[in-house]
Amino acid sequence: MATDELSSKLSRRLLIEDGAEVPVAIDEADPGHENGGAAEEKAATANADSELGAKLMRRGELNDGVGEHHQPSMKVFNAYTEFKEFSRKQIKDMERMFKEYDAGKDGFIDLMELKLMMEKLGAPQTHLGLKNMIKEVDEDLDNKLCFREFLLIFRKAAAGELAEDSGLSVLARLSEIDVSTEGVKGAKTFFEAKVAAVNASSQFEAEIRQEQEEKKKQAEEKKHRQAAFKNLQSAFK
C-alpha cells in the first residue's frame, strides 16, 4: 500500500511539473493540513528520489566497472586433495614459503610482495616481469596470488610447462622445494602420472616387505643364539 501511494504521488508530481494537471490549492484556514500533508508528501518524495538516485548511481558504477560487486565464494579449497601429485611435506613447505612472503597476512602475495620474494631469492625481476609472473597463474584475474595459484607454479614446474628462463621457473628452482623426486613429479601426461604413481606404490610395498623379512630374519637368528646358549649351559651341568 505504501508503495502504491508513493508511486501515485510521484506520478501526480510529474504531471504537475509538465503542466498536465493543475495543482489544487489548500485552504489556508487549515495550516495543520498544509504543514502536515504537504510537508509529508514533500519528505516522502524527497526520500524516494534520494533512494532511487543512489540505486541508479550504484548500478551505473557497476556497469562502468567503477564499483566492485562483492559476492562471497562458496568453493572450499583443499590443497591435499586438489594437488595430489605433491606429498604433504611438500605442500607444507610451499605453505610455509607462501606465508613467509605474505607480508600483509591477507592470504595473498601481491606485486610488491612478489618483488621482495624474488629479490630475497637472488633473482630480482622488472616491474613488467613481475606482472607477467602473476598473469601466468592468476586464474581469478585479481592481479595477485592466492595460495592455490602459488601451488600452480610448482605444478607447472613439475610438469615442465614453464619456460626455462621465465620468472616462475626461476622462483620454483630457487625455492629449495624439491618437486622432482617423489610421487608423480615431472610426469607430463595422465598415463605417465598413473604409471609413476603405481611404481611408487609398488616400491613402497616392496620396502615394507623387505623390512618385515629383515625383522623375521633377526628374530630367527636370536632364537638360534638362545638355543645354542641353552645347549652350552647344559653341557656344563
PDB file of C-alpha atoms in Angstrom:
ATOM      1  CA  MET A   1       0.000   0.000   0.000  1.00  0.00           C
ATOM      2  CA  ALA A   2       2.720   2.464   0.918  1.00  0.00           C
ATOM      3  CA  THR A   3       4.485   1.772  -2.362  1.00  0.00           C
ATOM      4  CA  ASP A   4       1.308   2.369  -4.414  1.00  0.00           C
ATOM      5  CA  GLU A   5       0.597   5.601  -2.573  1.00  0.00           C
ATOM      6  CA  LEU A   6       4.149   6.859  -3.105  1.00  0.00           C
ATOM      7  CA  SER A   7       4.019   5.910  -6.796  1.00  0.00           C
ATOM      8  CA  SER A   8       0.752   7.792  -7.194  1.00  0.00           C
ATOM      9  CA  LYS A   9       2.222  10.890  -5.554  1.00  0.00           C
ATOM     10  CA  LEU A  10       5.309  10.781  -7.790  1.00  0.00           C
ATOM     11  CA  SER A  11       3.148  10.435 -10.911  1.00  0.00           C
ATOM     12  CA  ARG A  12       0.998  13.378  -9.844  1.00  0.00           C
ATOM     13  CA  ARG A  13       4.091  15.469  -9.213  1.00  0.00           C
ATOM     14  CA  LEU A  14       5.392  14.746 -12.708  1.00  0.00           C
ATOM     15  CA  LEU A  15       2.013  15.700 -14.227  1.00  0.00           C
ATOM     16  CA  ILE A  16       2.037  18.985 -12.338  1.00  0.00           C
ATOM     17  CA  GLU A  17       5.588  19.769 -13.473  1.00  0.00           C
ATOM     18  CA  ASP A  18       4.626  19.000 -17.099  1.00  0.00           C
ATOM     19  CA  GLY A  19       1.538  21.239 -16.862  1.00  0.00           C
ATOM     20  CA  ALA A  20      -0.845  18.340 -17.458  1.00  0.00           C
ATOM     21  CA  GLU A  21      -2.517  18.859 -14.116  1.00  0.00           C
ATOM     22  CA  VAL A  22      -3.324  21.969 -12.117  1.00  0.00           C
ATOM     23  CA  PRO A  23      -2.195  21.856  -8.508  1.00  0.00           C
ATOM     24  CA  VAL A  24      -5.076  22.010  -6.033  1.00  0.00           C
ATOM     25  CA  ALA A  25      -4.885  24.880  -3.605  1.00  0.00           C
ATOM     26  CA  ILE A  26      -5.120  24.031   0.024  1.00  0.00           C
ATOM     27  CA  ASP A  27      -7.342  26.031   2.316  1.00  0.00           C
ATOM     28  CA  GLU A  28      -5.152  28.468   4.206  1.00  0.00           C
ATOM     29  CA  ALA A  29      -7.502  28.250   7.118  1.00  0.00           C
ATOM     30  CA  ASP A  30      -6.201  24.781   7.746  1.00  0.00           C
ATOM     31  CA  PRO A  31      -2.497  25.277   8.427  1.00  0.00           C
ATOM     32  CA  GLY A  32      -2.249  21.885  10.017  1.00  0.00           C
ATOM     33  CA  HIS A  33      -3.296  20.266   6.790  1.00  0.00           C
ATOM     34  CA  GLU A  34      -0.832  22.399   4.830  1.00  0.00           C
ATOM     35  CA  ASN A  35       2.055  21.809   7.168  1.00  0.00           C
ATOM     36  CA  GLY A  36       1.268  18.162   7.712  1.00  0.00           C
ATOM     37  CA  GLY A  37       0.052  16.866   4.350  1.00  0.00           C
ATOM     38  CA  ALA A  38       2.268  18.951   2.050  1.00  0.00           C
ATOM     39  CA  ALA A  39       5.353  18.522   4.220  1.00  0.00           C
ATOM     40  CA  GLU A  40       4.741  14.800   4.498  1.00  0.00           C
ATOM     41  CA  GLU A  41       4.326  14.459   0.715  1.00  0.00           C
ATOM     42  CA  LYS A  42       7.428  16.550   0.096  1.00  0.00           C
ATOM     43  CA  ALA A  43       9.521  14.493   2.525  1.00  0.00           C
ATOM     44  CA  ALA A  44       8.319  11.180   1.103  1.00  0.00           C
ATOM     45  CA  THR A  45       9.033  12.316  -2.435  1.00  0.00           C
ATOM     46  CA  ALA A  46      12.482  13.579  -1.499  1.00  0.00           C
ATOM     47  CA  ASN A  47      13.357  10.307   0.239  1.00  0.00           C
ATOM     48  CA  ALA A  48      12.149   8.275  -2.734  1.00  0.00           C
ATOM     49  CA  ASP A  49      14.131  10.445  -5.137  1.00  0.00           C
ATOM     50  CA  SER A  50      17.238  10.113  -2.983  1.00  0.00           C
ATOM     51  CA  GLU A  51      16.955   6.324  -2.646  1.00  0.00           C
ATOM     52  CA  LEU A  52      16.219   5.829  -6.329  1.00  0.00           C
ATOM     53  CA  GLY A  53      19.067   8.141  -7.307  1.00  0.00           C
ATOM     54  CA  ALA A  54      21.503   6.238  -5.083  1.00  0.00           C
ATOM     55  CA  LYS A  55      20.468   2.899  -6.585  1.00  0.00           C
ATOM     56  CA  LEU A  56      20.749   4.182 -10.134  1.00  0.00           C
ATOM     57  CA  MET A  57      24.170   5.668  -9.398  1.00  0.00           C
ATOM     58  CA  ARG A  58      25.368   2.398  -7.864  1.00  0.00           C
ATOM     59  CA  ARG A  59      24.123   0.404 -10.863  1.00  0.00           C
ATOM     60  CA  GLY A  60      25.792   2.826 -13.233  1.00  0.00           C
ATOM     61  CA  GLU A  61      29.100   2.453 -11.401  1.00  0.00           C
ATOM     62  CA  LEU A  62      28.899  -1.338 -11.607  1.00  0.00           C
ATOM     63  CA  ASN A  63      28.094  -1.182 -15.333  1.00  0.00           C
ATOM     64  CA  ASP A  64      31.037   1.144 -15.899  1.00  0.00           C
ATOM     65  CA  GLY A  65      33.360  -1.073 -13.912  1.00  0.00           C
ATOM     66  CA  VAL A  66      33.902   1.602 -11.257  1.00  0.00           C
ATOM     67  CA  GLY A  67      32.192  -0.140  -8.381  1.00  0.00           C
ATOM     68  CA  GLU A  68      33.089  -3.608  -7.166  1.00  0.00           C
ATOM     69  CA  HIS A  69      30.389  -6.231  -6.773  1.00  0.00           C
ATOM     70  CA  HIS A  70      31.259  -8.448  -3.798  1.00  0.00           C
ATOM     71  CA  GLN A  71      29.960 -11.973  -3.830  1.00  0.00           C
ATOM     72  CA  PRO A  72      31.299 -14.493  -1.313  1.00  0.00           C
ATOM     73  CA  SER A  73      32.893 -17.580  -2.831  1.00  0.00           C
ATOM     74  CA  MET A  74      31.270 -20.873  -1.871  1.00  0.00           C
ATOM     75  CA  LYS A  75      34.134 -23.015  -3.135  1.00  0.00           C
ATOM     76  CA  VAL A  76      36.259 -24.705  -0.478  1.00  0.00           C
ATOM     77  CA  PHE A  77      39.889 -25.258  -1.457  1.00  0.00           C
ATOM     78  CA  ASN A  78      41.791 -28.273  -0.129  1.00  0.00           C
ATOM     79  CA  ALA A  79      45.416 -28.360  -1.273  1.00  0.00           C
ATOM     80  CA  TYR A  80      45.930 -32.015  -0.324  1.00  0.00           C
ATOM     81  CA  THR A  81      43.038 -33.303  -2.438  1.00  0.00           C
ATOM     82  CA  GLU A  82      43.492 -30.971  -5.422  1.00  0.00           C
ATOM     83  CA  PHE A  83      47.283 -31.243  -5.641  1.00  0.00           C
ATOM     84  CA  LYS A  84      47.669 -34.965  -5.091  1.00  0.00           C
ATOM     85  CA  GLU A  85      50.891 -35.052  -7.078  1.00  0.00           C
ATOM     86  CA  PHE A  86      52.640 -33.402  -4.123  1.00  0.00           C
ATOM     87  CA  SER A  87      53.348 -35.015  -0.768  1.00  0.00           C
ATOM     88  CA  ARG A  88      52.052 -33.487   2.446  1.00  0.00           C
ATOM     89  CA  LYS A  89      55.573 -32.386   3.317  1.00  0.00           C
ATOM     90  CA  GLN A  90      55.985 -30.590   0.003  1.00  0.00           C
ATOM     91  CA  ILE A  91      52.675 -28.761   0.385  1.00  0.00           C
ATOM     92  CA  LYS A  92      53.617 -27.800   3.942  1.00  0.00           C
ATOM     93  CA  ASP A  93      56.921 -26.412   2.655  1.00  0.00           C
ATOM     94  CA  MET A  94      55.097 -24.419  -0.030  1.00  0.00           C
ATOM     95  CA  GLU A  95      52.620 -23.111   2.537  1.00  0.00           C
ATOM     96  CA  ARG A  96      55.458 -22.061   4.816  1.00  0.00           C
ATOM     97  CA  MET A  97      57.137 -20.199   1.960  1.00  0.00           C
ATOM     98  CA  PHE A  98      53.856 -18.540   0.922  1.00  0.00           C
ATOM     99  CA  LYS A  99      53.168 -17.294   4.461  1.00  0.00           C
ATOM    100  CA  GLU A 100      56.756 -16.089   4.817  1.00  0.00           C
ATOM    101  CA  TYR A 101      56.382 -13.685   1.885  1.00  0.00           C
ATOM    102  CA  ASP A 102      52.746 -12.761   2.555  1.00  0.00           C
ATOM    103  CA  ALA A 103      53.854  -9.681   4.474  1.00  0.00           C
ATOM    104  CA  GLY A 104      50.335  -8.253   4.683  1.00  0.00           C
ATOM    105  CA  LYS A 105      48.999 -11.525   6.160  1.00  0.00           C
ATOM    106  CA  ASP A 106      45.910 -11.217   3.968  1.00  0.00           C
ATOM    107  CA  GLY A 107      46.240 -14.601   2.263  1.00  0.00           C
ATOM    108  CA  PHE A 108      47.669 -13.141  -0.946  1.00  0.00           C
ATOM    109  CA  ILE A 109      51.047 -12.277  -2.447  1.00  0.00           C
ATOM    110  CA  ASP A 110      50.716  -9.028  -4.364  1.00  0.00           C
ATOM    111  CA  LEU A 111      53.147  -7.500  -6.839  1.00  0.00           C
ATOM    112  CA  MET A 112      55.281  -5.755  -4.194  1.00  0.00           C
ATOM    113  CA  GLU A 113      55.482  -8.882  -2.041  1.00  0.00           C
ATOM    114  CA  LEU A 114      56.459 -10.925  -5.099  1.00  0.00           C
ATOM    115  CA  LYS A 115      59.118  -8.308  -5.860  1.00  0.00           C
ATOM    116  CA  LEU A 116      60.610  -8.740  -2.369  1.00  0.00           C
ATOM    117  CA  MET A 117      60.434 -12.538  -2.702  1.00  0.00           C
ATOM    118  CA  MET A 118      62.396 -12.561  -5.949  1.00  0.00           C
ATOM    119  CA  GLU A 119      64.963 -10.143  -4.527  1.00  0.00           C
ATOM    120  CA  LYS A 120      65.495 -12.356  -1.472  1.00  0.00           C
ATOM    121  CA  LEU A 121      65.841 -15.395  -3.734  1.00  0.00           C
ATOM    122  CA  GLY A 122      68.575 -13.539  -5.590  1.00  0.00           C
ATOM    123  CA  ALA A 123      66.664 -13.164  -8.857  1.00  0.00           C
ATOM    124  CA  PRO A 124      65.188  -9.630  -8.977  1.00  0.00           C
ATOM    125  CA  GLN A 125      62.657  -9.001 -11.731  1.00  0.00           C
ATOM    126  CA  THR A 126      61.497  -5.918 -13.619  1.00  0.00           C
ATOM    127  CA  HIS A 127      58.060  -4.480 -12.967  1.00  0.00           C
ATOM    128  CA  LEU A 128      56.811  -5.945 -16.246  1.00  0.00           C
ATOM    129  CA  GLY A 129      58.436  -9.272 -15.432  1.00  0.00           C
ATOM    130  CA  LEU A 130      56.625  -9.432 -12.088  1.00  0.00           C
ATOM    131  CA  LYS A 131      53.296  -8.625 -13.742  1.00  0.00           C
ATOM    132  CA  ASN A 132      53.855 -11.409 -16.275  1.00  0.00           C
ATOM    133  CA  MET A 133      54.691 -13.860 -13.495  1.00  0.00           C
ATOM    134  CA  ILE A 134      51.380 -13.151 -11.760  1.00  0.00           C
ATOM    135  CA  LYS A 135      49.450 -13.182 -15.026  1.00  0.00           C
ATOM    136  CA  GLU A 136      50.657 -16.684 -15.904  1.00  0.00           C
ATOM    137  CA  VAL A 137      48.848 -18.297 -12.941  1.00  0.00           C
ATOM    138  CA  ASP A 138      46.313 -15.582 -11.985  1.00  0.00           C
ATOM    139  CA  GLU A 139      43.122 -17.540 -12.696  1.00  0.00           C
ATOM    140  CA  ASP A 140      40.738 -15.087 -10.995  1.00  0.00           C
ATOM    141  CA  LEU A 141      42.405 -12.024 -12.590  1.00  0.00           C
ATOM    142  CA  ASP A 142      42.788 -10.084  -9.325  1.00  0.00           C
ATOM    143  CA  ASN A 143      46.463  -9.251 -10.035  1.00  0.00           C
ATOM    144  CA  LYS A 144      47.768 -11.139  -7.003  1.00  0.00           C
ATOM    145  CA  LEU A 145      48.494 -14.724  -5.988  1.00  0.00           C
ATOM    146  CA  CYS A 146      46.378 -16.761  -3.601  1.00  0.00           C
ATOM    147  CA  PHE A 147      47.847 -19.969  -2.130  1.00  0.00           C
ATOM    148  CA  ARG A 148      46.181 -22.140  -4.792  1.00  0.00           C
ATOM    149  CA  GLU A 149      47.701 -20.049  -7.589  1.00  0.00           C
ATOM    150  CA  PHE A 150      51.052 -20.229  -5.796  1.00  0.00           C
ATOM    151  CA  LEU A 151      50.823 -24.028  -5.881  1.00  0.00           C
ATOM    152  CA  LEU A 152      50.095 -23.860  -9.610  1.00  0.00           C
ATOM    153  CA  ILE A 153      53.614 -22.500 -10.087  1.00  0.00           C
ATOM    154  CA  PHE A 154      55.116 -25.727  -8.744  1.00  0.00           C
ATOM    155  CA  ARG A 155      52.614 -27.891 -10.624  1.00  0.00           C
ATOM    156  CA  LYS A 156      53.619 -26.231 -13.893  1.00  0.00           C
ATOM    157  CA  ALA A 157      57.307 -26.503 -12.977  1.00  0.00           C
ATOM    158  CA  ALA A 158      56.992 -30.218 -12.195  1.00  0.00           C
ATOM    159  CA  ALA A 159      55.151 -30.838 -15.464  1.00  0.00           C
ATOM    160  CA  GLY A 160      57.745 -28.940 -17.475  1.00  0.00           C
ATOM    161  CA  GLU A 161      55.205 -26.313 -18.565  1.00  0.00           C
ATOM    162  CA  LEU A 162      57.344 -23.290 -17.671  1.00  0.00           C
ATOM    163  CA  ALA A 163      59.929 -21.717 -19.935  1.00  0.00           C
ATOM    164  CA  GLU A 164      63.418 -22.293 -18.540  1.00  0.00           C
ATOM    165  CA  ASP A 165      64.167 -18.569 -18.312  1.00  0.00           C
ATOM    166  CA  SER A 166      60.733 -17.483 -17.047  1.00  0.00           C
ATOM    167  CA  GLY A 167      60.367 -15.787 -13.686  1.00  0.00           C
ATOM    168  CA  LEU A 168      58.139 -18.546 -12.334  1.00  0.00           C
ATOM    169  CA  SER A 169      60.629 -21.206 -13.376  1.00  0.00           C
ATOM    170  CA  VAL A 170      63.360 -19.316 -11.538  1.00  0.00           C
ATOM    171  CA  LEU A 171      61.132 -18.991  -8.463  1.00  0.00           C
ATOM    172  CA  ALA A 172      60.390 -22.725  -8.391  1.00  0.00           C
ATOM    173  CA  ARG A 173      64.062 -23.587  -8.915  1.00  0.00           C
ATOM    174  CA  LEU A 174      65.341 -21.270  -6.173  1.00  0.00           C
ATOM    175  CA  SER A 175      62.636 -22.120  -3.643  1.00  0.00           C
ATOM    176  CA  GLU A 176      64.563 -25.213  -2.481  1.00  0.00           C
ATOM    177  CA  ILE A 177      61.319 -27.214  -2.628  1.00  0.00           C
ATOM    178  CA  ASP A 178      62.034 -30.476  -4.462  1.00  0.00           C
ATOM    179  CA  VAL A 179      59.200 -31.314  -6.849  1.00  0.00           C
ATOM    180  CA  SER A 180      61.015 -33.909  -8.945  1.00  0.00           C
ATOM    181  CA  THR A 181      61.883 -36.895  -6.763  1.00  0.00           C
ATOM    182  CA  GLU A 182      58.645 -38.014  -5.096  1.00  0.00           C
ATOM    183  CA  GLY A 183      55.339 -39.324  -6.332  1.00  0.00           C
ATOM    184  CA  VAL A 184      54.488 -38.368  -9.901  1.00  0.00           C
ATOM    185  CA  LYS A 185      56.642 -35.248 -10.205  1.00  0.00           C
ATOM    186  CA  GLY A 186      57.632 -34.443 -13.751  1.00  0.00           C
ATOM    187  CA  ALA A 187      55.015 -36.669 -15.385  1.00  0.00           C
ATOM    188  CA  LYS A 188      53.717 -34.833 -18.439  1.00  0.00           C
ATOM    189  CA  THR A 189      50.696 -36.951 -19.234  1.00  0.00           C
ATOM    190  CA  PHE A 190      47.922 -38.527 -17.221  1.00  0.00           C
ATOM    191  CA  PHE A 191      49.012 -42.027 -18.222  1.00  0.00           C
ATOM    192  CA  GLU A 192      52.622 -41.391 -17.242  1.00  0.00           C
ATOM    193  CA  ALA A 193      51.434 -39.970 -13.937  1.00  0.00           C
ATOM    194  CA  LYS A 194      49.367 -43.068 -13.222  1.00  0.00           C
ATOM    195  CA  VAL A 195      52.267 -45.383 -14.073  1.00  0.00           C
ATOM    196  CA  ALA A 196      54.598 -43.369 -11.862  1.00  0.00           C
ATOM    197  CA  ALA A 197      52.077 -43.496  -9.012  1.00  0.00           C
ATOM    198  CA  VAL A 198      51.740 -47.285  -9.324  1.00  0.00           C
ATOM    199  CA  ASN A 199      55.511 -47.704  -9.432  1.00  0.00           C
ATOM    200  CA  ALA A 200      55.936 -45.517  -6.361  1.00  0.00           C
ATOM    201  CA  SER A 201      53.255 -47.522  -4.528  1.00  0.00           C
ATOM    202  CA  SER A 202      54.874 -50.826  -5.519  1.00  0.00           C
ATOM    203  CA  GLN A 203      58.263 -49.601  -4.349  1.00  0.00           C
ATOM    204  CA  PHE A 204      56.762 -48.579  -1.006  1.00  0.00           C
ATOM    205  CA  GLU A 205      55.161 -52.002  -0.558  1.00  0.00           C
ATOM    206  CA  ALA A 206      58.434 -53.700  -1.505  1.00  0.00           C
ATOM    207  CA  GLU A 207      60.290 -51.703   1.121  1.00  0.00           C
ATOM    208  CA  ILE A 208      57.709 -52.689   3.750  1.00  0.00           C
ATOM    209  CA  ARG A 209      58.069 -56.375   2.836  1.00  0.00           C
ATOM    210  CA  GLN A 210      61.849 -56.093   2.960  1.00  0.00           C
ATOM    211  CA  GLU A 211      61.684 -54.589   6.436  1.00  0.00           C
ATOM    212  CA  GLN A 212      59.353 -57.355   7.611  1.00  0.00           C
ATOM    213  CA  GLU A 213      61.645 -60.043   6.210  1.00  0.00           C
ATOM    214  CA  GLU A 214      64.651 -58.415   7.858  1.00  0.00           C
ATOM    215  CA  LYS A 215      62.877 -58.373  11.218  1.00  0.00           C
ATOM    216  CA  LYS A 216      61.854 -62.016  10.778  1.00  0.00           C
ATOM    217  CA  LYS A 217      65.432 -62.977   9.970  1.00  0.00           C
ATOM    218  CA  GLN A 218      66.730 -61.155  13.028  1.00  0.00           C
ATOM    219  CA  ALA A 219      64.143 -62.938  15.220  1.00  0.00           C
ATOM    220  CA  GLU A 220      65.211 -66.344  13.844  1.00  0.00           C
ATOM    221  CA  GLU A 221      68.884 -65.591  14.487  1.00  0.00           C
ATOM    222  CA  LYS A 222      68.084 -64.516  18.036  1.00  0.00           C
ATOM    223  CA  LYS A 223      66.156 -67.741  18.597  1.00  0.00           C
ATOM    224  CA  HIS A 224      69.096 -69.836  17.351  1.00  0.00           C
ATOM    225  CA  ARG A 225      71.528 -67.970  19.612  1.00  0.00           C
ATOM    226  CA  GLN A 226      69.298 -68.558  22.621  1.00  0.00           C
ATOM    227  CA  ALA A 227      69.044 -72.288  21.808  1.00  0.00           C
ATOM    228  CA  ALA A 228      72.828 -72.562  21.409  1.00  0.00           C
ATOM    229  CA  PHE A 229      73.344 -70.791  24.739  1.00  0.00           C
ATOM    230  CA  LYS A 230      70.977 -73.229  26.488  1.00  0.00           C
ATOM    231  CA  ASN A 231      72.835 -76.209  24.982  1.00  0.00           C
ATOM    232  CA  LEU A 232      76.107 -74.758  26.214  1.00  0.00           C
ATOM    233  CA  GLN A 233      74.700 -74.375  29.727  1.00  0.00           C
ATOM    234  CA  SER A 234      73.510 -77.986  29.732  1.00  0.00           C
ATOM    235  CA  ALA A 235      76.963 -79.195  28.784  1.00  0.00           C
ATOM    236  CA  PHE A 236      78.446 -77.684  31.946  1.00  0.00           C
ATOM    237  CA  LYS A 237      75.904 -79.239  34.284  1.00  0.00           C
TER     238      LYS A 237
END
